[in-house]
Amino acid sequence: MRDSYNLIDFIKMYYPDSNIPMYLFVGEKCTFCMPEQGELTHPPMKYIENLLYSKKRISYCTTKYGIIFCALRVDYPENGQLVFGPITNIPYTESDLQKLYKDYTVPNSDREDFNSFLHQIPCLSLNSLLKKCLFLNYCLHEEVMTLEELTKSEPESFLQISLTDASLLEETYQTKENEQHNQTYAIEEQILKLVRTGNYKGFNNIEFSDSNYHLGVTGSTALRQLRNDIIITTTICTRAAIEGGLDYDSAYQLSDYFIQSSERLSSIERLYDLLSKVGYSFAEKVANSKTPVSTDGCIQKAIRYIQQNTNQHLTVGDVASYVGFSKSYFSAYFKKTLGFSVSAFILRCKLEEGKELLQYTNKSISTISTSLCFSSQSHFHTAFKKQYGITPSEYRRLQN
């Protein structure tokens, strides 16, 4: 696109297909917009100022109440930015409108027209808006960029959140009519199958979008909607993981982690990032747990006891006594039934717990080895590397 005239023609051609407000800024001055409108509905400068001077090809920001603006830096005119928005992923509530009136400085006499302008804009998620910007960038500049490049997690990612002081918020919101047909059943079944079978690599082949994964309108604001989506997805994945053999304690511990983390986060981008990791994390836990399958009630009782007591000095004699057999008899019976010894399974369970603590907490390796009752940090280090081919510190670094 070699001049601003051609760019304006392009905007005129594209807008009817998307219905997303588009503004061509040169510096801080809006030189063209679609649809045609007065300055009243131009994006508030306090939100887009940083976008206008961004050196990134595509940048975006969100308001505290979840409204999204996105900008595409163009080569012509110089210092030009195409700004898109406002966008929200759920219909506007009265609370949203009041905040928008304030941000846009809308007088009472103009609020009806302002509302009419907003209701012409389709509801979209951040990812859907960014995908449209990626397409437009390719059309205008023949540059290939990916969504992953735009939405890389920040260094202080959600994995670093401490849960010790996390508090859950209890809020009741007015239910709103869902005007979009829910077509998530097929992809939901695919997600649950991947979790049950521990096929976490299969999530790389699933593309989520508003059309194929829409949980309905479950919140009164964009932030609440995303938090509720995380809660819903976490709940169904927890059950699927248990069905896949993950022990109850581990499944509900991971469930608490995601739900409490969602309440801690106040950024649309971070919440999308968290949501994208739910199914994958549960599937990975199922794959790593590899709980032995046996219809023998005695063996299952022993397995659960071991999994629930990884923080104890657990011996083969302790397990045998718990299920009501002698140490020698139960050791032989356990190995004959499952193909490995009780002591090997105890160690494996402790190491799996260690992986979880390394990934989801900031506890030191020394603290983790002590909490799992290894005789020393060196013992934990050696056992971990023998089992997984990597040291605890290397594993933590890779996960983060």
mmCIF file of C-alpha atoms in Angstrom:
data_model
loop_
_atom_site.group_PDB
_atom_site.id
_atom_site.type_symbol
_atom_site.label_atom_id
_atom_site.label_comp_id
_atom_site.label_asym_id
_atom_site.label_seq_id
_atom_site.Cartn_x
_atom_site.Cartn_y
_atom_site.Cartn_z
ATOM 1 C CA MET A 1 0.000 0.000 0.000
ATOM 2 C CA ARG A 2 1.921 2.999 -1.306
ATOM 3 C CA ASP A 3 -0.170 5.992 -0.283
ATOM 4 C CA SER A 4 -2.862 7.078 2.146
ATOM 5 C CA TYR A 5 -5.450 7.421 -0.642
ATOM 6 C CA ASN A 6 -5.254 3.706 -1.452
ATOM 7 C CA LEU A 7 -5.355 2.939 2.253
ATOM 8 C CA ILE A 8 -8.603 4.878 2.665
ATOM 9 C CA ASP A 9 -10.120 2.918 -0.230
ATOM 10 C CA PHE A 10 -8.993 -0.261 1.478
ATOM 11 C CA ILE A 11 -10.653 0.762 4.759
ATOM 12 C CA LYS A 12 -13.891 1.580 2.924
ATOM 13 C CA MET A 13 -13.862 -1.850 1.306
ATOM 14 C CA TYR A 14 -13.010 -3.772 4.474
ATOM 15 C CA TYR A 15 -15.309 -2.121 7.010
ATOM 16 C CA PRO A 16 -18.669 -3.456 5.667
ATOM 17 C CA ASP A 17 -17.399 -7.000 6.127
ATOM 18 C CA SER A 18 -16.239 -6.554 9.735
ATOM 19 C CA ASN A 19 -18.363 -3.719 11.224
ATOM 20 C CA ILE A 20 -15.408 -2.949 13.486
ATOM 21 C CA PRO A 21 -14.818 0.819 13.831
ATOM 22 C CA MET A 22 -11.562 1.783 12.082
ATOM 23 C CA TYR A 23 -9.634 5.031 12.549
ATOM 24 C CA LEU A 24 -6.637 6.233 10.561
ATOM 25 C CA PHE A 25 -4.407 8.316 12.821
ATOM 26 C CA VAL A 26 -1.362 10.299 11.747
ATOM 27 C CA GLY A 27 0.352 11.213 14.971
ATOM 28 C CA GLU A 28 -2.506 12.105 17.323
ATOM 29 C CA LYS A 29 -4.827 13.370 14.585
ATOM 30 C CA CYS A 30 -7.607 11.196 13.186
ATOM 31 C CA THR A 31 -7.636 11.795 9.409
ATOM 32 C CA PHE A 32 -10.278 9.236 8.394
ATOM 33 C CA CYS A 33 -12.667 6.796 10.057
ATOM 34 C CA MET A 34 -15.285 4.186 9.265
ATOM 35 C CA PRO A 35 -18.152 4.303 9.900
ATOM 36 C CA GLU A 36 -18.580 8.032 9.356
ATOM 37 C CA GLN A 37 -19.003 9.660 12.790
ATOM 38 C CA GLY A 38 -18.350 12.737 14.861
ATOM 39 C CA GLU A 39 -15.451 13.141 17.259
ATOM 40 C CA LEU A 40 -17.697 12.058 20.135
ATOM 41 C CA THR A 41 -17.140 8.372 19.298
ATOM 42 C CA HIS A 42 -13.429 8.597 18.497
ATOM 43 C CA PRO A 43 -11.315 6.426 20.860
ATOM 44 C CA PRO A 44 -10.341 8.264 24.077
ATOM 45 C CA MET A 45 -6.750 9.438 23.814
ATOM 46 C CA LYS A 46 -5.914 8.174 27.311
ATOM 47 C CA TYR A 47 -6.306 4.594 26.030
ATOM 48 C CA ILE A 48 -4.756 4.800 22.581
ATOM 49 C CA GLU A 49 -1.932 7.296 23.125
ATOM 50 C CA ASN A 50 0.605 4.536 23.756
ATOM 51 C CA LEU A 51 -0.691 2.628 20.717
ATOM 52 C CA LEU A 52 -0.223 5.641 18.441
ATOM 53 C CA TYR A 53 3.474 5.848 19.254
ATOM 54 C CA SER A 54 4.159 2.124 19.453
ATOM 55 C CA LYS A 55 7.008 0.823 17.303
ATOM 56 C CA LYS A 56 5.369 -2.594 17.124
ATOM 57 C CA ARG A 57 3.542 -3.517 13.953
ATOM 58 C CA ILE A 58 0.490 -4.597 15.960
ATOM 59 C CA SER A 59 -0.235 -3.450 19.511
ATOM 60 C CA TYR A 60 -3.288 -3.530 21.771
ATOM 61 C CA CYS A 61 -4.595 -2.417 25.133
ATOM 62 C CA THR A 62 -7.591 -3.072 27.355
ATOM 63 C CA THR A 63 -9.493 -0.866 29.764
ATOM 64 C CA LYS A 64 -9.906 -1.850 33.402
ATOM 65 C CA TYR A 65 -13.411 -3.068 32.587
ATOM 66 C CA GLY A 66 -12.332 -5.196 29.608
ATOM 67 C CA ILE A 67 -12.892 -3.046 26.494
ATOM 68 C CA ILE A 68 -10.244 -3.706 23.822
ATOM 69 C CA PHE A 69 -8.455 -1.376 21.395
ATOM 70 C CA CYS A 70 -5.957 -2.549 18.792
ATOM 71 C CA ALA A 71 -3.602 -0.671 16.460
ATOM 72 C CA LEU A 72 -1.842 -1.621 13.227
ATOM 73 C CA ARG A 73 1.142 0.555 12.320
ATOM 74 C CA VAL A 74 1.089 1.314 8.568
ATOM 75 C CA ASP A 75 3.996 2.265 6.319
ATOM 76 C CA TYR A 76 2.025 4.961 4.516
ATOM 77 C CA PRO A 77 1.281 7.625 5.615
ATOM 78 C CA GLU A 78 4.342 8.110 7.813
ATOM 79 C CA ASN A 79 3.558 7.771 11.539
ATOM 80 C CA GLY A 80 0.200 6.272 10.574
ATOM 81 C CA GLN A 81 -1.752 3.883 12.770
ATOM 82 C CA LEU A 82 -4.991 2.051 12.028
ATOM 83 C CA VAL A 83 -6.885 1.861 15.317
ATOM 84 C CA PHE A 84 -9.730 -0.629 15.882
ATOM 85 C CA GLY A 85 -12.291 -0.547 18.686
ATOM 86 C CA PRO A 86 -13.922 -0.449 21.093
ATOM 87 C CA ILE A 87 -14.408 -4.229 21.157
ATOM 88 C CA THR A 88 -15.838 -6.415 23.923
ATOM 89 C CA ASN A 89 -16.401 -10.176 24.040
ATOM 90 C CA ILE A 90 -19.869 -9.909 25.624
ATOM 91 C CA PRO A 91 -22.790 -7.472 25.154
ATOM 92 C CA TYR A 92 -22.430 -4.167 27.010
ATOM 93 C CA THR A 93 -23.988 -3.992 30.452
ATOM 94 C CA GLU A 94 -25.367 -0.859 32.064
ATOM 95 C CA SER A 95 -22.215 -0.725 34.190
ATOM 96 C CA ASP A 96 -20.033 -0.842 31.039
ATOM 97 C CA LEU A 97 -22.057 1.923 29.421
ATOM 98 C CA GLN A 98 -21.716 4.214 32.413
ATOM 99 C CA LYS A 99 -17.935 3.780 32.317
ATOM 100 C CA LEU A 100 -17.856 4.392 28.571
ATOM 101 C CA TYR A 101 -19.958 7.559 28.947
ATOM 102 C CA LYS A 102 -17.331 8.833 31.349
ATOM 103 C CA ASP A 103 -14.345 7.818 29.222
ATOM 104 C CA TYR A 104 -15.820 9.268 26.018
ATOM 105 C CA THR A 105 -17.329 12.309 27.820
ATOM 106 C CA VAL A 106 -20.795 11.640 26.427
ATOM 107 C CA PRO A 107 -23.446 14.221 27.440
ATOM 108 C CA ASN A 108 -26.915 12.954 28.365
ATOM 109 C CA SER A 109 -28.404 14.319 25.152
ATOM 110 C CA ASP A 110 -26.080 12.157 22.987
ATOM 111 C CA ARG A 111 -26.249 8.870 24.888
ATOM 112 C CA GLU A 112 -28.943 7.309 22.744
ATOM 113 C CA ASP A 113 -26.873 7.876 19.569
ATOM 114 C CA PHE A 114 -23.749 6.650 21.380
ATOM 115 C CA ASN A 115 -25.516 3.442 22.423
ATOM 116 C CA SER A 116 -26.678 2.914 18.840
ATOM 117 C CA PHE A 117 -23.071 3.216 17.651
ATOM 118 C CA LEU A 118 -21.861 0.640 20.194
ATOM 119 C CA HIS A 119 -24.562 -1.911 19.438
ATOM 120 C CA GLN A 120 -23.542 -2.045 15.770
ATOM 121 C CA ILE A 121 -20.128 -3.395 16.777
ATOM 122 C CA PRO A 122 -19.861 -7.223 16.897
ATOM 123 C CA CYS A 123 -18.732 -8.953 20.090
ATOM 124 C CA LEU A 124 -15.246 -10.393 19.624
ATOM 125 C CA SER A 125 -12.517 -11.864 21.797
ATOM 126 C CA LEU A 126 -9.038 -10.364 21.886
ATOM 127 C CA ASN A 127 -7.644 -13.278 19.874
ATOM 128 C CA SER A 128 -10.279 -12.869 17.155
ATOM 129 C CA LEU A 129 -9.517 -9.160 16.827
ATOM 130 C CA LEU A 130 -5.775 -9.836 16.640
ATOM 131 C CA LYS A 131 -6.321 -12.452 13.933
ATOM 132 C CA LYS A 132 -8.150 -9.844 11.847
ATOM 133 C CA CYS A 133 -5.256 -7.439 12.353
ATOM 134 C CA LEU A 134 -2.794 -10.112 11.274
ATOM 135 C CA PHE A 135 -4.795 -10.652 8.090
ATOM 136 C CA LEU A 136 -4.963 -6.916 7.356
ATOM 137 C CA ASN A 137 -1.244 -6.567 7.976
ATOM 138 C CA TYR A 138 -0.569 -9.269 5.419
ATOM 139 C CA CYS A 139 -2.866 -7.573 2.917
ATOM 140 C CA LEU A 140 -1.200 -4.195 3.426
ATOM 141 C CA HIS A 141 2.433 -5.134 3.945
ATOM 142 C CA GLU A 142 2.765 -8.786 2.854
ATOM 143 C CA GLU A 143 4.202 -9.603 6.292
ATOM 144 C CA VAL A 144 3.518 -12.965 7.888
ATOM 145 C CA MET A 145 3.087 -12.767 11.667
ATOM 146 C CA THR A 146 1.552 -15.258 14.076
ATOM 147 C CA LEU A 147 -0.851 -14.882 16.952
ATOM 148 C CA GLU A 148 1.754 -16.463 19.239
ATOM 149 C CA GLU A 149 4.164 -13.634 18.469
ATOM 150 C CA LEU A 150 1.585 -11.083 19.617
ATOM 151 C CA THR A 151 0.440 -12.865 22.747
ATOM 152 C CA LYS A 152 3.661 -14.222 24.248
ATOM 153 C CA SER A 153 3.415 -14.449 28.025
ATOM 154 C CA GLU A 154 5.209 -11.750 29.948
ATOM 155 C CA PRO A 155 8.186 -12.892 32.106
ATOM 156 C CA GLU A 156 6.073 -12.635 35.251
ATOM 157 C CA SER A 157 3.685 -15.259 33.868
ATOM 158 C CA PHE A 158 0.821 -16.834 35.724
ATOM 159 C CA LEU A 159 3.048 -19.696 36.828
ATOM 160 C CA GLN A 160 4.745 -17.329 39.270
ATOM 161 C CA ILE A 161 1.550 -16.464 41.148
ATOM 162 C CA SER A 162 1.685 -17.346 44.824
ATOM 163 C CA LEU A 163 -1.465 -19.037 46.055
ATOM 164 C CA THR A 164 -0.773 -18.644 49.735
ATOM 165 C CA ASP A 165 -2.666 -15.386 50.000
ATOM 166 C CA ALA A 166 -5.125 -15.889 47.127
ATOM 167 C CA SER A 167 -8.677 -14.981 48.051
ATOM 168 C CA LEU A 168 -11.752 -15.986 46.093
ATOM 169 C CA LEU A 169 -14.299 -13.289 45.342
ATOM 170 C CA GLU A 170 -17.965 -14.089 45.720
ATOM 171 C CA GLU A 171 -20.067 -12.025 43.362
ATOM 172 C CA THR A 172 -23.539 -12.404 41.906
ATOM 173 C CA TYR A 173 -24.221 -10.995 38.478
ATOM 174 C CA GLN A 174 -27.359 -10.493 36.453
ATOM 175 C CA THR A 175 -27.807 -13.239 33.839
ATOM 176 C CA LYS A 176 -27.928 -11.990 30.273
ATOM 177 C CA GLU A 177 -29.540 -13.612 27.280
ATOM 178 C CA ASN A 178 -27.068 -15.512 25.125
ATOM 179 C CA GLU A 179 -27.625 -14.361 21.569
ATOM 180 C CA GLN A 180 -24.952 -16.622 20.080
ATOM 181 C CA HIS A 181 -25.667 -20.276 19.339
ATOM 182 C CA ASN A 182 -23.520 -22.515 21.503
ATOM 183 C CA GLN A 183 -21.542 -24.816 19.214
ATOM 184 C CA THR A 184 -18.917 -26.029 21.647
ATOM 185 C CA TYR A 185 -20.050 -29.621 22.212
ATOM 186 C CA ALA A 186 -17.803 -31.195 19.563
ATOM 187 C CA ILE A 187 -14.630 -29.374 20.574
ATOM 188 C CA GLU A 188 -15.455 -29.827 24.269
ATOM 189 C CA GLU A 189 -15.627 -33.594 23.744
ATOM 190 C CA GLN A 190 -12.295 -33.417 21.937
ATOM 191 C CA ILE A 191 -10.741 -31.498 24.844
ATOM 192 C CA LEU A 192 -12.070 -33.941 27.449
ATOM 193 C CA LYS A 193 -10.810 -36.922 25.459
ATOM 194 C CA LEU A 194 -7.326 -35.399 25.309
ATOM 195 C CA VAL A 195 -7.403 -34.813 29.072
ATOM 196 C CA ARG A 196 -8.695 -38.334 29.897
ATOM 197 C CA THR A 197 -6.013 -39.973 27.770
ATOM 198 C CA GLY A 198 -3.239 -37.601 28.852
ATOM 199 C CA ASN A 199 -2.641 -36.549 25.233
ATOM 200 C CA TYR A 200 -1.393 -33.040 26.021
ATOM 201 C CA LYS A 201 0.435 -32.765 22.686
ATOM 202 C CA GLY A 202 -2.939 -33.026 20.964
ATOM 203 C CA PHE A 203 -3.788 -29.511 22.150
ATOM 204 C CA ASN A 204 -1.295 -28.182 19.587
ATOM 205 C CA ASN A 205 -3.734 -29.275 16.874
ATOM 206 C CA ILE A 206 -6.797 -27.504 18.299
ATOM 207 C CA GLU A 207 -7.558 -23.984 17.129
ATOM 208 C CA PHE A 208 -9.894 -22.127 19.474
ATOM 209 C CA SER A 209 -12.129 -19.380 18.147
ATOM 210 C CA ASP A 210 -15.340 -17.590 19.085
ATOM 211 C CA SER A 211 -17.295 -19.790 16.683
ATOM 212 C CA ASN A 212 -16.123 -23.203 17.876
ATOM 213 C CA TYR A 213 -15.599 -22.604 21.597
ATOM 214 C CA HIS A 214 -18.258 -20.322 23.015
ATOM 215 C CA LEU A 215 -19.377 -21.083 26.556
ATOM 216 C CA GLY A 216 -22.234 -18.589 26.421
ATOM 217 C CA VAL A 217 -22.568 -15.277 28.239
ATOM 218 C CA THR A 218 -21.626 -16.224 31.796
ATOM 219 C CA GLY A 219 -20.497 -12.867 33.180
ATOM 220 C CA SER A 220 -21.616 -9.283 33.235
ATOM 221 C CA THR A 221 -18.216 -7.857 32.199
ATOM 222 C CA ALA A 222 -15.473 -9.065 29.880
ATOM 223 C CA LEU A 223 -13.214 -9.834 32.863
ATOM 224 C CA ARG A 224 -15.958 -11.738 34.684
ATOM 225 C CA GLN A 225 -16.791 -13.624 31.497
ATOM 226 C CA LEU A 226 -13.198 -14.825 31.122
ATOM 227 C CA ARG A 227 -12.919 -15.762 34.784
ATOM 228 C CA ASN A 228 -16.130 -17.775 34.548
ATOM 229 C CA ASP A 229 -14.924 -19.456 31.341
ATOM 230 C CA ILE A 230 -11.796 -20.529 33.222
ATOM 231 C CA ILE A 231 -13.890 -21.870 36.114
ATOM 232 C CA ILE A 232 -16.173 -23.831 33.753
ATOM 233 C CA THR A 233 -13.298 -25.254 31.707
ATOM 234 C CA THR A 234 -11.343 -26.137 34.854
ATOM 235 C CA THR A 235 -14.349 -27.929 36.364
ATOM 236 C CA ILE A 236 -14.958 -30.197 33.383
ATOM 237 C CA CYS A 237 -11.234 -30.872 32.923
ATOM 238 C CA THR A 238 -10.905 -31.814 36.609
ATOM 239 C CA ARG A 239 -13.550 -34.519 36.209
ATOM 240 C CA ALA A 240 -12.009 -35.759 32.954
ATOM 241 C CA ALA A 241 -8.567 -35.952 34.579
ATOM 242 C CA ILE A 242 -9.927 -38.030 37.482
ATOM 243 C CA GLU A 243 -11.624 -40.328 34.968
ATOM 244 C CA GLY A 244 -8.238 -40.616 33.260
ATOM 245 C CA GLY A 245 -6.609 -41.861 36.450
ATOM 246 C CA LEU A 246 -5.305 -38.695 38.119
ATOM 247 C CA ASP A 247 -5.681 -38.924 41.890
ATOM 248 C CA TYR A 248 -8.310 -36.725 43.515
ATOM 249 C CA ASP A 249 -5.893 -34.622 45.536
ATOM 250 C CA SER A 250 -3.741 -33.690 42.530
ATOM 251 C CA ALA A 251 -6.763 -32.983 40.340
ATOM 252 C CA TYR A 252 -8.440 -30.678 42.855
ATOM 253 C CA GLN A 253 -5.156 -29.018 43.780
ATOM 254 C CA LEU A 254 -4.657 -28.050 40.133
ATOM 255 C CA SER A 255 -8.316 -27.009 39.923
ATOM 256 C CA ASP A 256 -7.921 -24.684 42.915
ATOM 257 C CA TYR A 257 -4.777 -23.268 41.355
ATOM 258 C CA PHE A 258 -6.476 -22.227 38.100
ATOM 259 C CA ILE A 259 -9.636 -20.887 39.732
ATOM 260 C CA GLN A 260 -7.798 -18.859 42.357
ATOM 261 C CA SER A 261 -5.310 -17.601 39.765
ATOM 262 C CA SER A 262 -8.157 -16.360 37.569
ATOM 263 C CA GLU A 263 -9.472 -14.267 40.434
ATOM 264 C CA ARG A 264 -6.033 -12.786 41.046
ATOM 265 C CA LEU A 265 -5.510 -11.658 37.443
ATOM 266 C CA SER A 266 -6.980 -8.380 36.180
ATOM 267 C CA SER A 267 -5.580 -8.369 32.655
ATOM 268 C CA ILE A 268 -7.537 -9.643 29.648
ATOM 269 C CA GLU A 269 -4.314 -10.908 28.047
ATOM 270 C CA ARG A 270 -3.225 -12.809 31.166
ATOM 271 C CA LEU A 271 -6.666 -14.389 31.543
ATOM 272 C CA TYR A 272 -6.668 -15.576 27.919
ATOM 273 C CA ASP A 273 -3.211 -17.015 28.533
ATOM 274 C CA LEU A 274 -4.438 -18.811 31.646
ATOM 275 C CA LEU A 275 -7.518 -20.203 29.863
ATOM 276 C CA SER A 276 -5.354 -21.583 27.053
ATOM 277 C CA LYS A 277 -3.305 -23.603 29.563
ATOM 278 C CA VAL A 278 -6.119 -25.316 31.487
ATOM 279 C CA GLY A 279 -6.777 -28.362 29.305
ATOM 280 C CA TYR A 280 -3.112 -28.811 28.406
ATOM 281 C CA SER A 281 -2.032 -28.767 32.072
ATOM 282 C CA PHE A 282 -4.630 -31.342 33.149
ATOM 283 C CA ALA A 283 -3.737 -33.622 30.227
ATOM 284 C CA GLU A 284 -0.050 -33.320 31.088
ATOM 285 C CA LYS A 285 -0.790 -34.217 34.722
ATOM 286 C CA VAL A 286 -2.712 -37.311 33.616
ATOM 287 C CA ALA A 287 0.149 -38.339 31.325
ATOM 288 C CA ASN A 288 2.736 -37.849 34.048
ATOM 289 C CA SER A 289 0.769 -39.524 36.839
ATOM 290 C CA LYS A 290 0.408 -42.843 35.031
ATOM 291 C CA THR A 291 -1.655 -44.253 37.878
ATOM 292 C CA PRO A 292 -1.565 -48.049 37.650
ATOM 293 C CA VAL A 293 -4.862 -49.601 36.614
ATOM 294 C CA SER A 294 -6.103 -52.512 38.697
ATOM 295 C CA THR A 295 -9.539 -53.791 39.631
ATOM 296 C CA ASP A 296 -8.133 -55.186 42.858
ATOM 297 C CA GLY A 297 -9.626 -53.155 45.722
ATOM 298 C CA CYS A 298 -6.630 -53.768 47.959
ATOM 299 C CA ILE A 299 -4.167 -52.518 45.327
ATOM 300 C CA GLN A 300 -6.277 -49.436 44.608
ATOM 301 C CA LYS A 301 -6.477 -48.666 48.319
ATOM 302 C CA ALA A 302 -2.682 -48.874 48.559
ATOM 303 C CA ILE A 303 -2.213 -46.648 45.489
ATOM 304 C CA ARG A 304 -4.467 -43.937 46.897
ATOM 305 C CA TYR A 305 -2.726 -44.104 50.265
ATOM 306 C CA ILE A 306 0.694 -43.654 48.669
ATOM 307 C CA GLN A 307 -0.469 -40.770 46.457
ATOM 308 C CA GLN A 308 -2.003 -38.952 49.413
ATOM 309 C CA ASN A 309 1.018 -39.314 51.677
ATOM 310 C CA THR A 310 3.957 -38.229 49.532
ATOM 311 C CA ASN A 311 4.900 -35.775 52.286
ATOM 312 C CA GLN A 312 5.436 -38.565 54.819
ATOM 313 C CA HIS A 313 8.334 -40.946 55.564
ATOM 314 C CA LEU A 314 6.412 -43.718 53.834
ATOM 315 C CA THR A 315 7.782 -47.282 53.915
ATOM 316 C CA VAL A 316 6.638 -50.522 52.329
ATOM 317 C CA GLY A 317 5.706 -51.725 55.826
ATOM 318 C CA ASP A 318 3.482 -48.651 56.348
ATOM 319 C CA VAL A 319 1.547 -49.362 53.141
ATOM 320 C CA ALA A 320 1.220 -53.085 53.877
ATOM 321 C CA SER A 321 -0.039 -52.357 57.395
ATOM 322 C CA TYR A 322 -2.589 -49.833 56.030
ATOM 323 C CA VAL A 323 -4.178 -52.417 53.730
ATOM 324 C CA GLY A 324 -3.997 -55.189 56.339
ATOM 325 C CA PHE A 325 -1.244 -57.495 55.075
ATOM 326 C CA SER A 326 2.279 -58.460 56.106
ATOM 327 C CA LYS A 327 5.135 -56.605 54.450
ATOM 328 C CA SER A 328 6.564 -59.657 52.673
ATOM 329 C CA TYR A 329 3.214 -60.918 51.353
ATOM 330 C CA PHE A 330 1.992 -57.521 50.160
ATOM 331 C CA SER A 331 5.345 -56.642 48.495
ATOM 332 C CA ALA A 332 5.247 -59.821 46.429
ATOM 333 C CA TYR A 333 1.545 -59.437 45.618
ATOM 334 C CA PHE A 334 1.912 -55.765 44.582
ATOM 335 C CA LYS A 335 4.838 -56.481 42.255
ATOM 336 C CA LYS A 336 3.151 -59.533 40.739
ATOM 337 C CA THR A 337 -0.034 -57.539 40.064
ATOM 338 C CA LEU A 338 1.492 -54.309 38.711
ATOM 339 C CA GLY A 339 4.959 -55.312 37.548
ATOM 340 C CA PHE A 340 6.959 -52.990 39.808
ATOM 341 C CA SER A 341 7.741 -52.766 43.508
ATOM 342 C CA VAL A 342 5.962 -50.751 46.194
ATOM 343 C CA SER A 343 9.132 -48.775 46.936
ATOM 344 C CA ALA A 344 9.544 -47.855 43.249
ATOM 345 C CA PHE A 345 5.972 -46.568 43.148
ATOM 346 C CA ILE A 346 6.454 -44.558 46.347
ATOM 347 C CA LEU A 347 9.513 -42.890 44.830
ATOM 348 C CA ARG A 348 7.702 -42.196 41.564
ATOM 349 C CA CYS A 349 4.789 -40.547 43.354
ATOM 350 C CA LYS A 350 7.156 -38.343 45.362
ATOM 351 C CA LEU A 351 9.013 -37.289 42.224
ATOM 352 C CA GLU A 352 5.761 -36.478 40.388
ATOM 353 C CA GLU A 353 4.747 -34.331 43.346
ATOM 354 C CA GLY A 354 8.173 -32.701 43.148
ATOM 355 C CA LYS A 355 7.614 -31.822 39.469
ATOM 356 C CA GLU A 356 4.320 -30.187 40.375
ATOM 357 C CA LEU A 357 5.879 -28.146 43.156
ATOM 358 C CA LEU A 358 8.721 -27.045 40.878
ATOM 359 C CA GLN A 359 6.290 -25.942 38.176
ATOM 360 C CA TYR A 360 3.473 -24.353 40.140
ATOM 361 C CA THR A 361 5.165 -22.868 43.211
ATOM 362 C CA ASN A 362 8.176 -20.730 44.073
ATOM 363 C CA LYS A 363 9.352 -23.074 46.834
ATOM 364 C CA SER A 364 13.096 -23.654 46.870
ATOM 365 C CA ILE A 365 14.434 -27.039 45.763
ATOM 366 C CA SER A 366 15.733 -27.594 49.292
ATOM 367 C CA THR A 367 12.265 -26.954 50.749
ATOM 368 C CA ILE A 368 10.662 -29.280 48.199
ATOM 369 C CA SER A 369 13.077 -32.123 48.898
ATOM 370 C CA THR A 370 12.487 -31.747 52.635
ATOM 371 C CA SER A 371 8.694 -31.609 52.270
ATOM 372 C CA LEU A 372 8.780 -34.844 50.261
ATOM 373 C CA CYS A 373 10.934 -36.456 52.955
ATOM 374 C CA PHE A 374 14.030 -37.136 50.872
ATOM 375 C CA SER A 375 17.068 -37.727 53.048
ATOM 376 C CA SER A 376 18.829 -34.736 51.450
ATOM 377 C CA GLN A 377 18.602 -32.294 48.576
ATOM 378 C CA SER A 378 21.340 -34.295 46.866
ATOM 379 C CA HIS A 379 19.212 -37.458 47.110
ATOM 380 C CA PHE A 380 16.257 -35.634 45.526
ATOM 381 C CA HIS A 381 18.520 -34.217 42.797
ATOM 382 C CA THR A 382 19.967 -37.636 41.938
ATOM 383 C CA ALA A 383 16.600 -39.456 41.948
ATOM 384 C CA PHE A 384 14.940 -36.718 39.878
ATOM 385 C CA LYS A 385 17.666 -36.741 37.215
ATOM 386 C CA LYS A 386 17.663 -40.546 37.040
ATOM 387 C CA GLN A 387 13.870 -40.601 36.561
ATOM 388 C CA TYR A 388 13.509 -37.710 34.082
ATOM 389 C CA GLY A 389 16.986 -37.185 32.613
ATOM 390 C CA ILE A 390 17.098 -33.587 33.831
ATOM 391 C CA THR A 391 17.893 -31.881 37.139
ATOM 392 C CA PRO A 392 15.183 -30.179 39.249
ATOM 393 C CA SER A 393 16.631 -26.718 38.557
ATOM 394 C CA GLU A 394 16.774 -27.375 34.794
ATOM 395 C CA TYR A 395 13.171 -28.618 34.849
ATOM 396 C CA ARG A 396 11.962 -25.490 36.655
ATOM 397 C CA ARG A 397 13.825 -23.239 34.251
ATOM 398 C CA LEU A 398 12.276 -24.946 31.227
ATOM 399 C CA GLN A 399 8.756 -24.764 32.666
ATOM 400 C CA ASN A 400 9.065 -21.056 33.418
#
